[in-house]
């Protein structure tokens, strides 16, 4: 049994890639490990969302996690800003984080390039806050994508540095949680790579049928095959992969056959795919809507998560204060 921590920034809704990727694995993991899943609303402040957007996004992601099957009785599901222990640990860890190493972080350098007018200190210390999120629960495993590997590496370094500084093995060094073969990669609609948040590339779980149809009809294709069994270009492969995920096997086989015989009409295939995505996401969409408008239920879930998460975090802060020499009179 591992202690697993995973955070998601409260910017934007979840898409099909998140659903089939991390989220479906979280749903399985929650029964096998001690899991802490949280919404990283402090982290999202590095880009200044307006107050309604911030709260609305937290509510949306929370509802999406619950609709997808995260069980608040199995996992600890909470909101980062509900734990005062996190900013406290963040402050303490900041004292042992060097400006030089923070400035050299890839994600920071990217932000300096992409938002030169808002290079705030929160961006610089983003990896320290993330380290606090993780080690506050003594996590042993963190499911991370490629873009977060360096942050996890820094978490290990901060944990090790703390242990060395105070000459005790207090914090474990968290390792990446590898989903291995289980992680299904969902392609996007813009012709290359994974589903992601760039405009028009993703189908969000909350997208209405009209929006789904429009996005799918706009998906990138090519001029069509001219030879029998012609190799597929990436955009076409992607559409077939999406169809494999959401459509019936016969539907997939039919279009594959059409392609191989050079009879394919991408417009028809996309219409079919859009319809199948809509049918597939329908129950989820309805569930998200009903959960997100159920304030008493959300309140109960959030309180339960906060209580469980704080019990774990409070012990860490108590220990850390003692180790550092912060003592009561
Ligand atoms: N930085 C992560 C991301 O952008 C979100 C995150 C914040 C996180 N704290 C975390 C992920 C702790 C794992 C563990 O995706």
mmCIF file of C-alpha atoms and ligand atoms in Angstrom:
data_model
loop_
_atom_site.group_PDB
_atom_site.id
_atom_site.type_symbol
_atom_site.label_atom_id
_atom_site.label_comp_id
_atom_site.label_asym_id
_atom_site.label_seq_id
_atom_site.Cartn_x
_atom_site.Cartn_y
_atom_site.Cartn_z
ATOM 1 C CA UNK A 1 0.000 0.000 0.000
ATOM 2 C CA UNK A 2 1.448 3.315 -1.135
ATOM 3 C CA UNK A 3 0.603 6.831 -0.069
ATOM 4 C CA UNK A 4 -0.343 8.601 -3.255
ATOM 5 C CA UNK A 5 -0.797 12.357 -3.699
ATOM 6 C CA UNK A 6 -2.085 14.015 -6.832
ATOM 7 C CA UNK A 7 -3.162 17.596 -7.435
ATOM 8 C CA UNK A 8 -4.911 19.210 -10.336
ATOM 9 C CA UNK A 9 -4.834 22.913 -11.020
ATOM 10 C CA UNK A 10 -8.238 24.555 -11.057
ATOM 11 C CA UNK A 11 -7.939 26.028 -14.521
ATOM 12 C CA UNK A 12 -10.203 24.665 -17.223
ATOM 13 C CA UNK A 13 -12.407 21.595 -17.217
ATOM 14 C CA UNK A 14 -11.460 17.973 -17.691
ATOM 15 C CA UNK A 15 -11.375 16.477 -21.160
ATOM 16 C CA UNK A 16 -11.668 12.951 -22.527
ATOM 17 C CA UNK A 17 -7.892 12.563 -22.322
ATOM 18 C CA UNK A 18 -7.935 13.254 -18.576
ATOM 19 C CA UNK A 19 -10.877 10.932 -18.178
ATOM 20 C CA UNK A 20 -9.327 7.920 -19.881
ATOM 21 C CA UNK A 21 -5.858 8.791 -18.692
ATOM 22 C CA UNK A 22 -5.223 9.656 -15.083
ATOM 23 C CA UNK A 23 -8.785 9.789 -13.825
ATOM 24 C CA UNK A 24 -9.813 6.230 -14.681
ATOM 25 C CA UNK A 25 -6.616 5.050 -13.011
ATOM 26 C CA UNK A 26 -7.365 7.131 -9.914
ATOM 27 C CA UNK A 27 -10.732 5.424 -9.672
ATOM 28 C CA UNK A 28 -8.977 2.054 -9.529
ATOM 29 C CA UNK A 29 -6.121 3.228 -7.328
ATOM 30 C CA UNK A 30 -8.381 4.652 -4.643
ATOM 31 C CA UNK A 31 -9.213 1.118 -3.500
ATOM 32 C CA UNK A 32 -5.641 -0.147 -3.602
ATOM 33 C CA UNK A 33 -3.685 2.696 -2.038
ATOM 34 C CA UNK A 34 -4.081 5.512 0.455
ATOM 35 C CA UNK A 35 -4.920 8.295 -1.999
ATOM 36 C CA UNK A 36 -4.981 12.047 -1.512
ATOM 37 C CA UNK A 37 -6.544 13.830 -4.487
ATOM 38 C CA UNK A 38 -6.825 17.574 -4.279
ATOM 39 C CA UNK A 39 -7.687 20.651 -6.297
ATOM 40 C CA UNK A 40 -4.692 22.985 -6.422
ATOM 41 C CA UNK A 41 -6.477 26.316 -6.287
ATOM 42 C CA UNK A 42 -3.459 28.156 -4.845
ATOM 43 C CA UNK A 43 -1.394 27.023 -7.808
ATOM 44 C CA UNK A 44 -3.933 28.423 -10.226
ATOM 45 C CA UNK A 45 -3.486 31.902 -8.705
ATOM 46 C CA UNK A 46 -0.152 32.294 -10.484
ATOM 47 C CA UNK A 47 -2.183 33.315 -13.524
ATOM 48 C CA UNK A 48 -4.781 35.543 -11.767
ATOM 49 C CA UNK A 49 -8.206 34.044 -12.508
ATOM 50 C CA UNK A 50 -11.095 36.286 -11.479
ATOM 51 C CA UNK A 51 -12.873 35.275 -8.249
ATOM 52 C CA UNK A 52 -15.997 33.772 -9.874
ATOM 53 C CA UNK A 53 -13.903 31.782 -12.321
ATOM 54 C CA UNK A 54 -11.708 30.453 -9.530
ATOM 55 C CA UNK A 55 -14.590 29.249 -7.404
ATOM 56 C CA UNK A 56 -16.574 28.007 -10.396
ATOM 57 C CA UNK A 57 -13.622 25.979 -11.595
ATOM 58 C CA UNK A 58 -13.069 24.357 -8.222
ATOM 59 C CA UNK A 59 -16.745 23.373 -8.141
ATOM 60 C CA UNK A 60 -16.566 22.059 -11.709
ATOM 61 C CA UNK A 61 -13.483 19.884 -11.224
ATOM 62 C CA UNK A 62 -14.783 18.591 -7.921
ATOM 63 C CA UNK A 63 -18.040 17.601 -9.625
ATOM 64 C CA UNK A 64 -16.173 16.008 -12.500
ATOM 65 C CA UNK A 65 -14.006 13.918 -10.178
ATOM 66 C CA UNK A 66 -17.074 12.736 -8.301
ATOM 67 C CA UNK A 67 -19.039 12.036 -11.483
ATOM 68 C CA UNK A 68 -16.125 10.029 -12.867
ATOM 69 C CA UNK A 69 -16.140 7.782 -9.821
ATOM 70 C CA UNK A 70 -13.777 9.210 -7.223
ATOM 71 C CA UNK A 71 -15.317 7.988 -3.997
ATOM 72 C CA UNK A 72 -14.897 10.420 -1.086
ATOM 73 C CA UNK A 73 -15.157 7.497 1.332
ATOM 74 C CA UNK A 74 -12.300 5.615 -0.328
ATOM 75 C CA UNK A 75 -9.958 8.455 -1.324
ATOM 76 C CA UNK A 76 -9.291 11.728 0.481
ATOM 77 C CA UNK A 77 -10.655 14.352 -1.883
ATOM 78 C CA UNK A 78 -10.025 17.942 -0.811
ATOM 79 C CA UNK A 79 -9.267 21.498 -1.769
ATOM 80 C CA UNK A 80 -5.717 22.757 -1.285
ATOM 81 C CA UNK A 81 -6.761 26.085 0.257
ATOM 82 C CA UNK A 82 -8.705 24.198 2.964
ATOM 83 C CA UNK A 83 -5.417 23.093 4.536
ATOM 84 C CA UNK A 84 -3.536 25.859 6.363
ATOM 85 C CA UNK A 85 -0.777 23.291 6.921
ATOM 86 C CA UNK A 86 0.193 23.518 3.254
ATOM 87 C CA UNK A 87 1.101 27.238 3.185
ATOM 88 C CA UNK A 88 2.905 26.779 6.497
ATOM 89 C CA UNK A 89 5.069 23.979 5.157
ATOM 90 C CA UNK A 90 5.567 25.960 1.943
ATOM 91 C CA UNK A 91 6.920 28.890 3.958
ATOM 92 C CA UNK A 92 9.287 26.664 5.880
ATOM 93 C CA UNK A 93 10.516 24.871 2.749
ATOM 94 C CA UNK A 94 11.097 28.209 1.020
ATOM 95 C CA UNK A 95 13.897 28.876 3.514
ATOM 96 C CA UNK A 96 15.848 25.959 2.061
ATOM 97 C CA UNK A 97 15.008 26.487 -1.607
ATOM 98 C CA UNK A 98 17.586 28.442 -3.573
ATOM 99 C CA UNK A 99 16.581 31.182 -5.981
ATOM 100 C CA UNK A 100 19.120 29.880 -8.499
ATOM 101 C CA UNK A 101 17.626 26.403 -8.724
ATOM 102 C CA UNK A 102 14.104 27.829 -8.903
ATOM 103 C CA UNK A 103 15.103 30.165 -11.735
ATOM 104 C CA UNK A 104 16.532 27.227 -13.656
ATOM 105 C CA UNK A 105 13.262 25.238 -13.542
ATOM 106 C CA UNK A 106 11.961 24.583 -17.048
ATOM 107 C CA UNK A 107 8.353 25.524 -16.250
ATOM 108 C CA UNK A 108 9.508 28.832 -14.742
ATOM 109 C CA UNK A 109 11.657 29.690 -17.737
ATOM 110 C CA UNK A 110 8.698 28.964 -19.998
ATOM 111 C CA UNK A 111 6.467 31.300 -17.998
ATOM 112 C CA UNK A 112 9.081 34.053 -18.128
ATOM 113 C CA UNK A 113 8.886 33.732 -21.898
ATOM 114 C CA UNK A 114 5.102 33.390 -22.200
ATOM 115 C CA UNK A 115 3.999 35.970 -19.609
ATOM 116 C CA UNK A 116 6.873 38.471 -19.305
ATOM 117 C CA UNK A 117 4.571 41.045 -17.705
ATOM 118 C CA UNK A 118 3.629 38.793 -14.816
ATOM 119 C CA UNK A 119 6.718 37.023 -13.535
ATOM 120 C CA UNK A 120 5.478 36.804 -9.961
ATOM 121 C CA UNK A 121 7.197 35.168 -7.011
ATOM 122 C CA UNK A 122 4.417 32.551 -6.891
ATOM 123 C CA UNK A 123 5.609 31.275 -10.258
ATOM 124 C CA UNK A 124 9.176 31.117 -9.022
ATOM 125 C CA UNK A 125 8.242 29.121 -5.944
ATOM 126 C CA UNK A 126 5.607 26.975 -7.668
ATOM 127 C CA UNK A 127 7.739 23.825 -7.209
ATOM 128 C CA UNK A 128 8.114 24.546 -3.484
ATOM 129 C CA UNK A 129 4.340 24.720 -3.036
ATOM 130 C CA UNK A 130 4.012 21.498 -4.978
ATOM 131 C CA UNK A 131 6.637 19.864 -2.768
ATOM 132 C CA UNK A 132 4.664 20.978 0.295
ATOM 133 C CA UNK A 133 1.477 19.412 -1.168
ATOM 134 C CA UNK A 134 3.263 16.127 -1.556
ATOM 135 C CA UNK A 135 5.436 15.749 1.495
ATOM 136 C CA UNK A 136 2.858 17.121 3.907
ATOM 137 C CA UNK A 137 1.282 13.628 3.640
ATOM 138 C CA UNK A 138 4.606 11.755 3.444
ATOM 139 C CA UNK A 139 3.613 10.540 -0.003
ATOM 140 C CA UNK A 140 5.594 7.672 -1.461
ATOM 141 C CA UNK A 141 4.163 7.921 -4.996
ATOM 142 C CA UNK A 142 2.986 10.740 -7.230
ATOM 143 C CA UNK A 143 1.354 10.100 -10.621
ATOM 144 C CA UNK A 144 2.991 12.657 -12.899
ATOM 145 C CA UNK A 145 3.010 13.452 -16.574
ATOM 146 C CA UNK A 146 6.179 14.389 -18.435
ATOM 147 C CA UNK A 147 5.688 18.095 -17.726
ATOM 148 C CA UNK A 148 5.723 17.502 -13.958
ATOM 149 C CA UNK A 149 8.730 15.199 -13.709
ATOM 150 C CA UNK A 150 11.142 17.992 -12.938
ATOM 151 C CA UNK A 151 8.858 19.299 -10.184
ATOM 152 C CA UNK A 152 8.811 15.869 -8.575
ATOM 153 C CA UNK A 153 12.592 15.699 -8.848
ATOM 154 C CA UNK A 154 12.750 19.007 -6.977
ATOM 155 C CA UNK A 155 10.335 17.672 -4.360
ATOM 156 C CA UNK A 156 12.750 14.828 -3.724
ATOM 157 C CA UNK A 157 15.618 17.277 -3.479
ATOM 158 C CA UNK A 158 13.770 19.492 -0.971
ATOM 159 C CA UNK A 159 12.825 16.466 1.123
ATOM 160 C CA UNK A 160 16.422 15.195 1.098
ATOM 161 C CA UNK A 161 17.769 18.641 1.923
ATOM 162 C CA UNK A 162 15.454 18.938 4.920
ATOM 163 C CA UNK A 163 16.502 15.504 6.156
ATOM 164 C CA UNK A 164 20.203 16.354 5.764
ATOM 165 C CA UNK A 165 19.851 19.729 7.358
ATOM 166 C CA UNK A 166 18.226 18.330 10.480
ATOM 167 C CA UNK A 167 20.075 15.023 10.438
ATOM 168 C CA UNK A 168 17.059 12.762 10.419
ATOM 169 C CA UNK A 169 15.192 10.629 7.924
ATOM 170 C CA UNK A 170 11.915 12.453 8.335
ATOM 171 C CA UNK A 171 10.499 12.935 4.840
ATOM 172 C CA UNK A 172 10.410 10.032 2.377
ATOM 173 C CA UNK A 173 11.501 10.904 -1.167
ATOM 174 C CA UNK A 174 8.428 10.427 -3.359
ATOM 175 C CA UNK A 175 8.756 8.434 -6.577
ATOM 176 C CA UNK A 176 6.724 8.775 -9.767
ATOM 177 C CA UNK A 177 3.750 6.448 -9.917
ATOM 178 C CA UNK A 178 3.931 4.656 -13.206
ATOM 179 C CA UNK A 179 0.630 3.608 -14.738
ATOM 180 C CA UNK A 180 2.591 1.522 -17.223
ATOM 181 C CA UNK A 181 0.486 -0.145 -19.899
ATOM 182 C CA UNK A 182 -2.748 0.941 -18.310
ATOM 183 C CA UNK A 183 -2.519 4.531 -19.441
ATOM 184 C CA UNK A 184 -4.618 5.017 -22.537
ATOM 185 C CA UNK A 185 -3.389 7.922 -24.652
ATOM 186 C CA UNK A 186 -6.270 9.829 -26.186
ATOM 187 C CA UNK A 187 -5.338 11.804 -29.297
ATOM 188 C CA UNK A 188 -6.573 15.333 -29.913
ATOM 189 C CA UNK A 189 -8.515 16.733 -32.855
ATOM 190 C CA UNK A 190 -5.867 19.040 -34.272
ATOM 191 C CA UNK A 191 -3.941 16.382 -36.137
ATOM 192 C CA UNK A 192 -1.005 15.663 -33.890
ATOM 193 C CA UNK A 193 -0.267 14.395 -30.426
ATOM 194 C CA UNK A 194 -2.335 13.939 -27.304
ATOM 195 C CA UNK A 195 -5.581 15.618 -26.383
ATOM 196 C CA UNK A 196 -4.690 18.855 -24.612
ATOM 197 C CA UNK A 197 -6.052 22.232 -23.788
ATOM 198 C CA UNK A 198 -5.072 24.098 -26.942
ATOM 199 C CA UNK A 199 -8.074 25.638 -28.706
ATOM 200 C CA UNK A 200 -10.298 23.149 -30.529
ATOM 201 C CA UNK A 201 -8.124 20.143 -29.694
ATOM 202 C CA UNK A 202 -10.045 18.698 -26.748
ATOM 203 C CA UNK A 203 -13.536 17.376 -26.084
ATOM 204 C CA UNK A 204 -14.408 18.419 -22.545
ATOM 205 C CA UNK A 205 -16.586 16.176 -20.387
ATOM 206 C CA UNK A 206 -18.965 19.081 -19.916
ATOM 207 C CA UNK A 207 -19.188 20.015 -23.632
ATOM 208 C CA UNK A 208 -22.755 20.142 -24.917
ATOM 209 C CA UNK A 209 -23.642 17.980 -27.953
ATOM 210 C CA UNK A 210 -23.689 21.003 -30.259
ATOM 211 C CA UNK A 211 -20.140 21.907 -29.275
ATOM 212 C CA UNK A 212 -18.927 18.321 -29.636
ATOM 213 C CA UNK A 213 -20.386 18.077 -33.136
ATOM 214 C CA UNK A 214 -18.760 21.328 -34.188
ATOM 215 C CA UNK A 215 -15.347 20.357 -32.837
ATOM 216 C CA UNK A 216 -15.361 16.888 -34.387
ATOM 217 C CA UNK A 217 -16.481 18.185 -37.793
ATOM 218 C CA UNK A 218 -13.512 20.561 -37.726
ATOM 219 C CA UNK A 219 -10.968 17.833 -36.866
ATOM 220 C CA UNK A 220 -7.944 17.760 -39.165
ATOM 221 C CA UNK A 221 -8.004 15.153 -41.979
ATOM 222 C CA UNK A 222 -6.226 14.755 -45.326
ATOM 223 C CA UNK A 223 -7.165 14.399 -49.003
ATOM 224 C CA UNK A 224 -8.054 10.722 -48.547
ATOM 225 C CA UNK A 225 -6.305 7.475 -49.532
ATOM 226 C CA UNK A 226 -5.561 6.739 -53.179
ATOM 227 C CA UNK A 227 -4.165 3.215 -52.843
ATOM 228 C CA UNK A 228 -5.508 0.040 -51.305
ATOM 229 C CA UNK A 229 -4.372 -0.347 -47.651
ATOM 230 C CA UNK A 230 -2.532 2.949 -47.728
ATOM 231 C CA UNK A 231 -0.702 3.873 -44.548
ATOM 232 C CA UNK A 232 -2.599 6.425 -42.457
ATOM 233 C CA UNK A 233 -1.290 9.891 -41.748
ATOM 234 C CA UNK A 234 -1.313 10.876 -38.057
ATOM 235 C CA UNK A 235 -4.502 12.994 -38.167
ATOM 236 C CA UNK A 236 -6.413 10.063 -39.659
ATOM 237 C CA UNK A 237 -4.929 7.586 -37.209
ATOM 238 C CA UNK A 238 -6.084 9.903 -34.453
ATOM 239 C CA UNK A 239 -9.670 9.914 -35.643
ATOM 240 C CA UNK A 240 -9.629 6.127 -35.859
ATOM 241 C CA UNK A 241 -8.162 5.908 -32.361
ATOM 242 C CA UNK A 242 -10.948 8.110 -31.004
ATOM 243 C CA UNK A 243 -13.483 5.925 -32.780
ATOM 244 C CA UNK A 244 -11.917 2.812 -31.306
ATOM 245 C CA UNK A 245 -12.407 4.285 -27.839
ATOM 246 C CA UNK A 246 -16.030 5.438 -28.083
ATOM 247 C CA UNK A 247 -17.699 3.516 -30.932
ATOM 248 C CA UNK A 248 -18.853 -0.077 -31.389
ATOM 249 C CA UNK A 249 -16.287 -2.449 -32.867
ATOM 250 C CA UNK A 250 -18.453 -2.953 -35.987
ATOM 251 C CA UNK A 251 -18.556 0.773 -36.621
ATOM 252 C CA UNK A 252 -14.797 1.000 -36.333
ATOM 253 C CA UNK A 253 -14.307 -1.998 -38.624
ATOM 254 C CA UNK A 254 -16.700 -0.560 -41.178
ATOM 255 C CA UNK A 255 -14.806 2.729 -41.481
ATOM 256 C CA UNK A 256 -11.453 0.993 -41.472
ATOM 257 C CA UNK A 257 -12.652 -1.103 -44.370
ATOM 258 C CA UNK A 258 -13.898 1.999 -46.168
ATOM 259 C CA UNK A 259 -10.502 3.578 -45.676
ATOM 260 C CA UNK A 260 -8.591 0.553 -46.906
ATOM 261 C CA UNK A 261 -10.771 0.403 -50.002
ATOM 262 C CA UNK A 262 -10.344 4.133 -50.668
ATOM 263 C CA UNK A 263 -14.079 4.653 -50.284
ATOM 264 C CA UNK A 264 -13.949 6.596 -47.060
ATOM 265 C CA UNK A 265 -15.878 9.856 -46.682
ATOM 266 C CA UNK A 266 -14.381 11.657 -43.712
ATOM 267 C CA UNK A 267 -17.510 13.796 -43.320
ATOM 268 C CA UNK A 268 -19.626 10.668 -42.696
ATOM 269 C CA UNK A 269 -17.064 9.199 -40.366
ATOM 270 C CA UNK A 270 -16.878 12.394 -38.330
ATOM 271 C CA UNK A 271 -20.656 12.599 -38.085
ATOM 272 C CA UNK A 272 -20.695 9.053 -36.739
ATOM 273 C CA UNK A 273 -17.821 9.757 -34.350
ATOM 274 C CA UNK A 274 -19.468 12.931 -33.020
ATOM 275 C CA UNK A 275 -22.694 11.033 -32.369
ATOM 276 C CA UNK A 276 -20.853 8.250 -30.581
ATOM 277 C CA UNK A 277 -18.893 10.688 -28.424
ATOM 278 C CA UNK A 278 -22.127 12.450 -27.514
ATOM 279 C CA UNK A 279 -23.814 9.166 -26.540
ATOM 280 C CA UNK A 280 -20.787 8.037 -24.624
ATOM 281 C CA UNK A 281 -20.422 11.245 -22.614
ATOM 282 C CA UNK A 282 -24.145 11.788 -22.047
ATOM 283 C CA UNK A 283 -24.464 10.024 -18.653
ATOM 284 C CA UNK A 284 -21.294 11.674 -17.415
ATOM 285 C CA UNK A 285 -22.463 15.100 -18.558
ATOM 286 C CA UNK A 286 -25.776 14.673 -16.749
ATOM 287 C CA UNK A 287 -24.065 13.452 -13.597
ATOM 288 C CA UNK A 288 -21.645 16.388 -13.558
ATOM 289 C CA UNK A 289 -24.557 18.795 -13.892
ATOM 290 C CA UNK A 290 -26.568 17.244 -11.103
ATOM 291 C CA UNK A 291 -23.600 17.040 -8.726
ATOM 292 C CA UNK A 292 -22.424 20.589 -9.389
ATOM 293 C CA UNK A 293 -25.839 21.993 -8.503
ATOM 294 C CA UNK A 294 -26.111 19.956 -5.312
ATOM 295 C CA UNK A 295 -24.617 22.324 -2.754
ATOM 296 C CA UNK A 296 -25.412 20.286 0.365
ATOM 297 C CA UNK A 297 -23.698 17.240 -1.142
ATOM 298 C CA UNK A 298 -20.617 19.197 -2.233
ATOM 299 C CA UNK A 299 -20.396 20.795 1.166
ATOM 300 C CA UNK A 300 -20.456 17.390 2.823
ATOM 301 C CA UNK A 301 -17.813 15.974 0.491
ATOM 302 C CA UNK A 302 -15.497 18.959 0.936
ATOM 303 C CA UNK A 303 -15.791 18.860 4.714
ATOM 304 C CA UNK A 304 -15.074 15.159 4.844
ATOM 305 C CA UNK A 305 -12.008 15.603 2.619
ATOM 306 C CA UNK A 306 -10.755 18.553 4.609
ATOM 307 C CA UNK A 307 -11.054 16.681 7.917
ATOM 308 C CA UNK A 308 -9.227 13.613 6.624
ATOM 309 C CA UNK A 309 -6.499 15.615 4.885
ATOM 310 C CA UNK A 310 -5.947 17.888 7.853
ATOM 311 C CA UNK A 311 -5.542 14.975 10.215
ATOM 312 C CA UNK A 312 -2.647 13.767 8.080
ATOM 313 C CA UNK A 313 -1.122 17.215 7.495
ATOM 314 C CA UNK A 314 -1.407 18.445 11.076
ATOM 315 C CA UNK A 315 0.838 15.659 12.345
ATOM 316 C CA UNK A 316 3.522 16.639 9.828
ATOM 317 C CA UNK A 317 3.441 20.285 10.842
ATOM 318 C CA UNK A 318 3.658 19.337 14.490
ATOM 319 C CA UNK A 319 6.740 17.183 13.801
ATOM 320 C CA UNK A 320 8.375 19.730 11.504
ATOM 321 C CA UNK A 321 7.958 22.560 13.995
ATOM 322 C CA UNK A 322 9.601 20.435 16.661
ATOM 323 C CA UNK A 323 12.420 19.370 14.334
ATOM 324 C CA UNK A 324 13.108 22.962 13.297
ATOM 325 C CA UNK A 325 12.988 24.231 16.867
ATOM 326 C CA UNK A 326 9.731 26.144 16.882
ATOM 327 C CA UNK A 327 8.531 25.483 20.391
ATOM 328 C CA UNK A 328 5.734 26.630 22.621
ATOM 329 C CA UNK A 329 6.431 28.536 25.827
HETATM 330 N N1 LIG B 1 1.640 21.161 -10.883
HETATM 331 C C1 LIG B 1 0.647 20.172 -11.166
HETATM 332 C C2 LIG B 1 0.133 20.380 -12.594
HETATM 333 O O1 LIG B 1 0.155 21.459 -13.103
HETATM 334 C C3 LIG B 1 -0.506 20.256 -10.193
HETATM 335 C C4 LIG B 1 -0.053 19.951 -8.804
HETATM 336 C C5 LIG B 1 0.039 20.815 -7.767
HETATM 337 C C6 LIG B 1 0.326 18.674 -8.300
HETATM 338 N N2 LIG B 1 0.457 20.186 -6.646
HETATM 339 C C7 LIG B 1 0.655 18.868 -6.931
HETATM 340 C C8 LIG B 1 0.439 17.406 -8.884
HETATM 341 C C9 LIG B 1 1.096 17.799 -6.152
HETATM 342 C C10 LIG B 1 0.871 16.342 -8.079
HETATM 343 C C11 LIG B 1 1.200 16.540 -6.730
HETATM 344 O O2 LIG B 1 -0.326 19.434 -13.195
#
